[in-house]
Coordinates of C-alpha atoms and ligand atoms in Angstrom, one line a residue:
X1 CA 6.4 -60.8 59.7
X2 CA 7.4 -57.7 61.9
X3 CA 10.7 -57.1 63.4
X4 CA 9.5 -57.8 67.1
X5 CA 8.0 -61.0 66.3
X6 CA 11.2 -62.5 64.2
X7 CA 13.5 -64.6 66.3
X8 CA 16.8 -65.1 63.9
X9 CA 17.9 -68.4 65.2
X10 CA 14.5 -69.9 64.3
X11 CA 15.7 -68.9 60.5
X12 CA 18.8 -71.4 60.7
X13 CA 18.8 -74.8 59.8
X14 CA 21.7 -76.2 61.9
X15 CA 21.2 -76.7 65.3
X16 CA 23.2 -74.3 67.3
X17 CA 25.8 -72.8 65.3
X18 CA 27.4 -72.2 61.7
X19 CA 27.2 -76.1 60.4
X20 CA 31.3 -75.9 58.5
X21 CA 32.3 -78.3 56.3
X22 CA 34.2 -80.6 58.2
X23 CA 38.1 -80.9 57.8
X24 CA 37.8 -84.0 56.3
X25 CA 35.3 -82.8 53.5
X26 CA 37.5 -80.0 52.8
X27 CA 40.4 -81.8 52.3
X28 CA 38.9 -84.4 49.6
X29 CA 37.8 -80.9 47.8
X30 CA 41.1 -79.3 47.6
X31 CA 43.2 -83.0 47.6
X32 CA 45.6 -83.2 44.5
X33 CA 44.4 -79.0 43.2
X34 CA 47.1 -76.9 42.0
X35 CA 47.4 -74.7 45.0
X36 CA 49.8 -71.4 44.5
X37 CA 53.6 -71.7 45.5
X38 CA 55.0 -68.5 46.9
X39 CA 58.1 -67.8 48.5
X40 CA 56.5 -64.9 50.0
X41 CA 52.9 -66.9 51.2
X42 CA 54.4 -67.3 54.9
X43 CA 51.1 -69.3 56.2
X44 CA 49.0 -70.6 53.4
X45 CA 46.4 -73.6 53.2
X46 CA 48.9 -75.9 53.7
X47 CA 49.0 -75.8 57.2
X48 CA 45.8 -75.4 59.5
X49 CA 45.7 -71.6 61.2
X50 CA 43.5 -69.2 62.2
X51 CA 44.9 -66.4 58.9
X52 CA 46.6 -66.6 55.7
X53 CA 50.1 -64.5 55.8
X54 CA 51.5 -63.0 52.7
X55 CA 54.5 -60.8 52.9
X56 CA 54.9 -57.3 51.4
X57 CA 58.2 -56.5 52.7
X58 CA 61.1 -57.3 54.7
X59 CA 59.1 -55.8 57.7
X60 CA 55.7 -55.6 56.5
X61 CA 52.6 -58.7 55.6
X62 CA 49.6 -58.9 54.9
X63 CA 47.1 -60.7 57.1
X64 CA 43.9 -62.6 55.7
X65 CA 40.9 -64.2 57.2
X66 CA 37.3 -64.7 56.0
X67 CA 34.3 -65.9 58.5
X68 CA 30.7 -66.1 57.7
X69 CA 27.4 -67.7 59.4
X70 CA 24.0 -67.8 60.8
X71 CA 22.9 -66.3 63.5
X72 CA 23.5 -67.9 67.4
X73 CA 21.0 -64.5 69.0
X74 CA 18.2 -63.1 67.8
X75 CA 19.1 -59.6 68.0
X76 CA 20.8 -58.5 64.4
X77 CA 22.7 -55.9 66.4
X78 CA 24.2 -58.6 68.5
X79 CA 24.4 -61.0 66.1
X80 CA 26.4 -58.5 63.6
X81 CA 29.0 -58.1 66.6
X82 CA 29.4 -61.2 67.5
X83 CA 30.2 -62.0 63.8
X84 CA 32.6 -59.1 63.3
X85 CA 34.5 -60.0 66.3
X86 CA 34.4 -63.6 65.6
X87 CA 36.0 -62.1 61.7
X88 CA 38.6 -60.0 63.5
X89 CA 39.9 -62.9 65.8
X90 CA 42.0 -64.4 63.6
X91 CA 43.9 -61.4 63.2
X92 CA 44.4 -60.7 66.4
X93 CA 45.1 -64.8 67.1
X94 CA 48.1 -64.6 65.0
X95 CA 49.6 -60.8 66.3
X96 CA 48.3 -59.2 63.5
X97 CA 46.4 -55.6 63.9
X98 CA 43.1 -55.5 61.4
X99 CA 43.2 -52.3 59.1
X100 CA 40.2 -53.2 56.7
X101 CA 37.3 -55.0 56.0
X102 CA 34.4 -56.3 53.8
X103 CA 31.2 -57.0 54.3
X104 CA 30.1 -60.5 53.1
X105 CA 26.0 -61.2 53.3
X106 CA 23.5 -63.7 52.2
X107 CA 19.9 -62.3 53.0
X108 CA 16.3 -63.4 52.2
X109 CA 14.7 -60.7 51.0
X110 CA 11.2 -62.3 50.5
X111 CA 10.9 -63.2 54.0
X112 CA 12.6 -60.4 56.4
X113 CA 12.6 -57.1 56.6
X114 CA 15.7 -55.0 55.5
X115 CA 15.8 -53.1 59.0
X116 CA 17.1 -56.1 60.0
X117 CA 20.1 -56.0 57.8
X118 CA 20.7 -52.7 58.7
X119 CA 20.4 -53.8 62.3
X120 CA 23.2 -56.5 62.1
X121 CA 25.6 -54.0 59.6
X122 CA 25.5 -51.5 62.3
X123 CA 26.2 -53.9 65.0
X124 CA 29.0 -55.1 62.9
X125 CA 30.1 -51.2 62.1
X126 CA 30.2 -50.9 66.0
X127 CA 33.2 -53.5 66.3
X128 CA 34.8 -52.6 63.2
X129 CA 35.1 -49.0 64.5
X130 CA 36.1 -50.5 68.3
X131 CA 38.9 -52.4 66.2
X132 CA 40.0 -49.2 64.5
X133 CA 39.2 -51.5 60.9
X134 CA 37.9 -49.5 58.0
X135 CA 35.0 -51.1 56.0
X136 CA 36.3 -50.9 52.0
X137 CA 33.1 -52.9 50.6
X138 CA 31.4 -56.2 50.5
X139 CA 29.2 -58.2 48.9
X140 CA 25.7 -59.2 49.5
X141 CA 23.5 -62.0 48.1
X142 CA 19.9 -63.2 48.5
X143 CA 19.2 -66.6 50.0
X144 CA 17.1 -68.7 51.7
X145 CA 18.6 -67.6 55.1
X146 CA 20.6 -64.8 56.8
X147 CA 24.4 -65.0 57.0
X148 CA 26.8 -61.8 57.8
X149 CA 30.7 -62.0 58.0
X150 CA 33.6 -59.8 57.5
X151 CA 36.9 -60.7 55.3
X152 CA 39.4 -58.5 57.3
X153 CA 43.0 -57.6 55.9
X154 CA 45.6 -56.9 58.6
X155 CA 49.4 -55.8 59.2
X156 CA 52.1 -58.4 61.2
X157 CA 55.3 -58.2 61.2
X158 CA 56.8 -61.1 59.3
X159 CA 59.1 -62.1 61.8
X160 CA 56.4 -61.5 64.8
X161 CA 53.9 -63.8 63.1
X162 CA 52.4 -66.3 66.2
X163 CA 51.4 -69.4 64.1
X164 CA 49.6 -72.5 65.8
X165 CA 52.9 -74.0 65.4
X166 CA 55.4 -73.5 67.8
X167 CA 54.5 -75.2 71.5
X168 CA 57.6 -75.3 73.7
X169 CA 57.6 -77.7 76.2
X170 CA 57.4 -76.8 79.7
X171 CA 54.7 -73.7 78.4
X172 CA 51.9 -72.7 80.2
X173 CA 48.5 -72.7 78.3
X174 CA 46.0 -70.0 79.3
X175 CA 42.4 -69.6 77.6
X176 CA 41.1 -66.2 77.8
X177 CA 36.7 -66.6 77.6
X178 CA 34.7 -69.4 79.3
X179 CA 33.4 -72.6 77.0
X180 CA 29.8 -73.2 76.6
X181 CA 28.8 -71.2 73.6
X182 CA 28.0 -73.5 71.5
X183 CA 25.6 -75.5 73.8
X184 CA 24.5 -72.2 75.1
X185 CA 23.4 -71.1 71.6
X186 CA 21.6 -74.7 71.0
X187 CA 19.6 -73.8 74.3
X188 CA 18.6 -70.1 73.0
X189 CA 17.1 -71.6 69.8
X190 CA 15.3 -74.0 71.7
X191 CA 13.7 -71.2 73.6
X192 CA 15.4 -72.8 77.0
X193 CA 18.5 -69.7 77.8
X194 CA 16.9 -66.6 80.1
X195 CA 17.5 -63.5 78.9
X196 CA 20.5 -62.5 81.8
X197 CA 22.3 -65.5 80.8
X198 CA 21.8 -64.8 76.8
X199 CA 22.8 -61.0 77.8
X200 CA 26.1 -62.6 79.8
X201 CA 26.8 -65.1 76.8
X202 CA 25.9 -62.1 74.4
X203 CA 28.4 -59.7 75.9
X204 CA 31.8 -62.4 75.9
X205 CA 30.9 -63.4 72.6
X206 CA 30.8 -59.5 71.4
X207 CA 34.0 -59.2 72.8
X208 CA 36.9 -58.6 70.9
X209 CA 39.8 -60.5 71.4
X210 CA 42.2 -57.0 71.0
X211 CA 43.1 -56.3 74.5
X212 CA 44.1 -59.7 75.2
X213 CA 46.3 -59.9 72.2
X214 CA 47.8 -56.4 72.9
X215 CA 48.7 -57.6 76.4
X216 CA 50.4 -60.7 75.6
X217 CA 52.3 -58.7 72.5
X218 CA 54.7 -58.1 75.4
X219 CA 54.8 -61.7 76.5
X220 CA 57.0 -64.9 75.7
X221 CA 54.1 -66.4 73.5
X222 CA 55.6 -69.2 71.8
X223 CA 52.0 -70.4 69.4
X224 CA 48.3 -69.1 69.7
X225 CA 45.4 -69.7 68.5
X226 CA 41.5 -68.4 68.5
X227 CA 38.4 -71.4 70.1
X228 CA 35.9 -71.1 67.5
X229 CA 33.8 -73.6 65.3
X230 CA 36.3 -77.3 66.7
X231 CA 36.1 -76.6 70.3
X232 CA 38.7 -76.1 72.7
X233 CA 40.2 -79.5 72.2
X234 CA 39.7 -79.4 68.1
X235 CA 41.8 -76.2 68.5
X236 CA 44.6 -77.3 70.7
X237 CA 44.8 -80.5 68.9
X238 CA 46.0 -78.7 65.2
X239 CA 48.5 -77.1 67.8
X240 CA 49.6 -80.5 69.3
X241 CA 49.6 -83.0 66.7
X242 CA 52.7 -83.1 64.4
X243 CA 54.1 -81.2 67.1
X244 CA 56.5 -83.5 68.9
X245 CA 55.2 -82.4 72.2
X246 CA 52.5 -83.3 74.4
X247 CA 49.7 -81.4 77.0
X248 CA 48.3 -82.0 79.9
X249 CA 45.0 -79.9 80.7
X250 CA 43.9 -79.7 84.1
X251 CA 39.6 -79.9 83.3
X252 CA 39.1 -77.9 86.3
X253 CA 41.0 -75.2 85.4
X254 CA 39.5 -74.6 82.4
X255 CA 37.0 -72.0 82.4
X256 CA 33.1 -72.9 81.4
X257 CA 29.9 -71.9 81.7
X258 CA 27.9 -73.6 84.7
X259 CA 24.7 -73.1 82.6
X260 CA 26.5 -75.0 79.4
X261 CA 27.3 -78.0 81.7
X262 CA 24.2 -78.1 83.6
X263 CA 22.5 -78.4 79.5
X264 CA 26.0 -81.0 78.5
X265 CA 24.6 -83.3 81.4
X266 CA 20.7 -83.4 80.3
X267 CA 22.3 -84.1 76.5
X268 CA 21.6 -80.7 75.1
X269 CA 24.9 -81.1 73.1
X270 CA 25.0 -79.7 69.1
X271 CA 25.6 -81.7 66.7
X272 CA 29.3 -79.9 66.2
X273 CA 30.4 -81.3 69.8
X274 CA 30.2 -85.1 68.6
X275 CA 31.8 -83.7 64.9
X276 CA 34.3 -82.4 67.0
X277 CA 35.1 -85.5 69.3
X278 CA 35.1 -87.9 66.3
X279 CA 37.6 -85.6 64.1
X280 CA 40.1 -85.3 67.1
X281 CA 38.8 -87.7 69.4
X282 CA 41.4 -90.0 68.7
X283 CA 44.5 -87.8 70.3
X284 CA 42.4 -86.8 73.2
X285 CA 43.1 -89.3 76.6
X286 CA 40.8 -88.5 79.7
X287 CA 41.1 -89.7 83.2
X288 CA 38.8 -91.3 84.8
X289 CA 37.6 -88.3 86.8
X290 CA 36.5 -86.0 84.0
X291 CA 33.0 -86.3 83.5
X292 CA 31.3 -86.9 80.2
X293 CA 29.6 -83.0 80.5
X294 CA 33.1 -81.7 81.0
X295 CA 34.3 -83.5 78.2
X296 CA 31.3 -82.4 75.7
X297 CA 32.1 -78.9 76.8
X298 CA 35.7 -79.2 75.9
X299 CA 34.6 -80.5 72.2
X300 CA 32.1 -77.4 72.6
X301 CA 31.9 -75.3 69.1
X302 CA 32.8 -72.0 70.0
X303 CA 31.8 -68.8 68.5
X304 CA 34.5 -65.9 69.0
X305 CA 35.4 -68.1 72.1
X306 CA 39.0 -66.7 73.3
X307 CA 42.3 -66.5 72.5
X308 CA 44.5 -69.9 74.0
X309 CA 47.9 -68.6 74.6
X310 CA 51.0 -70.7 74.9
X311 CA 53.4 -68.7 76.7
X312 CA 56.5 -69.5 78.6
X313 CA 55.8 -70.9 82.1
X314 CA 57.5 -68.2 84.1
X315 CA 55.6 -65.7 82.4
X316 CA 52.3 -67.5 82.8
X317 CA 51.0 -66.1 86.1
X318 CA 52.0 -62.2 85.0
X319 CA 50.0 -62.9 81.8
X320 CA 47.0 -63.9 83.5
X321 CA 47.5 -61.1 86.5
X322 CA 47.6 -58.5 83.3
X323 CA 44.8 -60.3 81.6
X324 CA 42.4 -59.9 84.4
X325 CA 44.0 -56.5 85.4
X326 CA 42.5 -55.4 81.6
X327 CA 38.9 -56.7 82.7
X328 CA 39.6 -60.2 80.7
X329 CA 38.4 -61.6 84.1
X330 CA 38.1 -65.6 83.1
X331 CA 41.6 -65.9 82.2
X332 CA 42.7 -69.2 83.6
X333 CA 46.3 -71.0 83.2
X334 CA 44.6 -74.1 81.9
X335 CA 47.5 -76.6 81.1
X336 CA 50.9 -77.0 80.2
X337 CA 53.3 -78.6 77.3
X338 CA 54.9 -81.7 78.2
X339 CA 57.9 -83.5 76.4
X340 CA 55.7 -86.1 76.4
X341 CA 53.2 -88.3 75.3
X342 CA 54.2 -87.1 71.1
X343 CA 51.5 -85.4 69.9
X344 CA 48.9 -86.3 72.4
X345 CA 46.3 -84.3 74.8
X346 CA 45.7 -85.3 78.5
X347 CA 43.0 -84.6 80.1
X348 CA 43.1 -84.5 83.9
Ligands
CO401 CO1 40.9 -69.1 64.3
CO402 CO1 38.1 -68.4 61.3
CO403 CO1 47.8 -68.0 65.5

């Protein structure tokens, strides 16, 4: 086997992207354990976000996240900053700045070439030194197939912290990258993506989500969060439910990936999509008008989709004017938070 001849994503079992437990799963794992109580654990397991917060000081916490999978592209140096930036995400999702890292890696030895590790550290070095994050370490183990992720420790603030948590109605919502990843990534395996479009998808998915969090530092922003592994709907719904509010997205607003629909309407949907709509399904109400390939693309699993930013509505339009302005061209005002339905998404 010879490093031109390997395609990465035929080395992955799961169709598409990183198969995660589902919610469900992990829940009857942890049910009824002894989790820590800490008067200084600000966002824990308890409650669904994108990092764990644990504070230092009166103006200084810790901010901790973990994300690991196969690859979605079969270059490694793609693929290693795709997953760095998909890592530092959930820093930058809840205000945080990354400051370190650690390498975490399952390879198989026996059946690829270590350039190609090499390949995928480097590309991961590349967004870690974008980021301004140190590596510290890691830890690397042999298996039957490749995975790379970073754990990344950042600083926030603890009374700046921008939980999933806090939707106030009348906000606008604004996503920041287009959906279709997911679907997109099912298509490169399956030998079906050309290579402009892969380079496109590529590119957005190797994005980091800093300047967009920088930029909205100076905003309103009630709650955000990152669109990874649930899809955009999976993601808005731990925002919405419990929340005593409601939202209404406008479909056409929200911005995806012609290629990803055009695939959504032949049925070239992964397996994640359905997960997705079964989980949080049930809080989801579409009109009439949104078609079924619109809908699969809102369940879409993302990886290191963007940032969706709840901010206050006479803000929205500067936001997204100073999004774009920064080169984060998709940015779209995609909905808003009603007073009501309770704790229910419509879909328009
Ligand atoms: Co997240
Ligand atoms: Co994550
Ligand atoms: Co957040």
């Amino acid at each position: 086997m010879t490093n031109e001849t390997i395609r990465l994503t035929q080395t992955v079992k799961g169709a598409g992207c990183a198969a995660k437990l589902s919610p469900g799963d992990l829940d009857r794992a942890l049910c009824g354990l002894d989790l820590p109580v800490d008067p200084d654990l600000l966002v824990g397991l308890g409650q669904a976000d994108d990092a764990g917060v644990y504070r230092v000081s009166d103006d200084l916490a810790l901010v901790q996240t973990l994300d690991f999978f196969p690859p979605m592209v079969d270059d490694p140096y793609s693929f290693g900053q795709i997953a760095a930036a998909n890592a530092l995400s959930d820093i930058y999702a809840m205000g945080g700045v990354p400051k370190t890292a650690m390498n975490i890696v399952a390879f198989p030895a026996k059946t690829m070439e270590i350039s190609i590790l090499r390949a995928v550290i480097e590309g991961g070095l590349s967004k870690m030194r974008e980021a301004g994050v140190v590596l510290v370490g890691g830890h690397t183990v042999e298996d039957s197939e490749l995975k790379y992720g970073l754990s990344v420790t950042g600083y926030i603030h603890p009374d700046r912290i921008l939980t999933k948590r806090n939707l106030q109605a009348g906000d606008r919502l604004i996503l920041t990258k287009p959906l279709g990843t997911g679907i997109i990534s099912t298509a490169i395996k399956a030998g079906l993506a050309d290579q402009s479009l892969t380079d496109r998808v590529t590119k957005s998915m190797a994005t980091l989500n800093r300047d967009a969090a920088m930029i909205m530092e100076t905003f309103s922003v009630h709650a955000c969060t990152d669109i990874t592994g649930f899809g955009f709907l999976g993601h808005l719904a731990e925002m919405v439910v419990d929340s005593g509010h409601g939202v209404r997205i406008s479909a056409a607003d929200v911005p995806m990936y012609p290629e990803a629909l055009e695939w959504a309407d032949m049925g070239l949907i992964p397996a994640g999509a359905y997960n997705n709509r079964s989980f949080r399904g049930a809080f989801v109400d579409f009109g009439a008008g949104v078609p079924r390939m619109v809908q699969d693309l809102l369940f879409d699993p993302q990886t290191s989709g963007g940032l969706l930013i709840a901010v206050a509505a006479g803000e929205a339009e500067r936001l997204v004017a100073a999004l774009k302005e920064k080169g984060i061209d998709s940015a779209a005002i995609v909905g808003e938070v009603l007073a009501e339905p309770v704790d229910r998404i419509v879909v328009e």
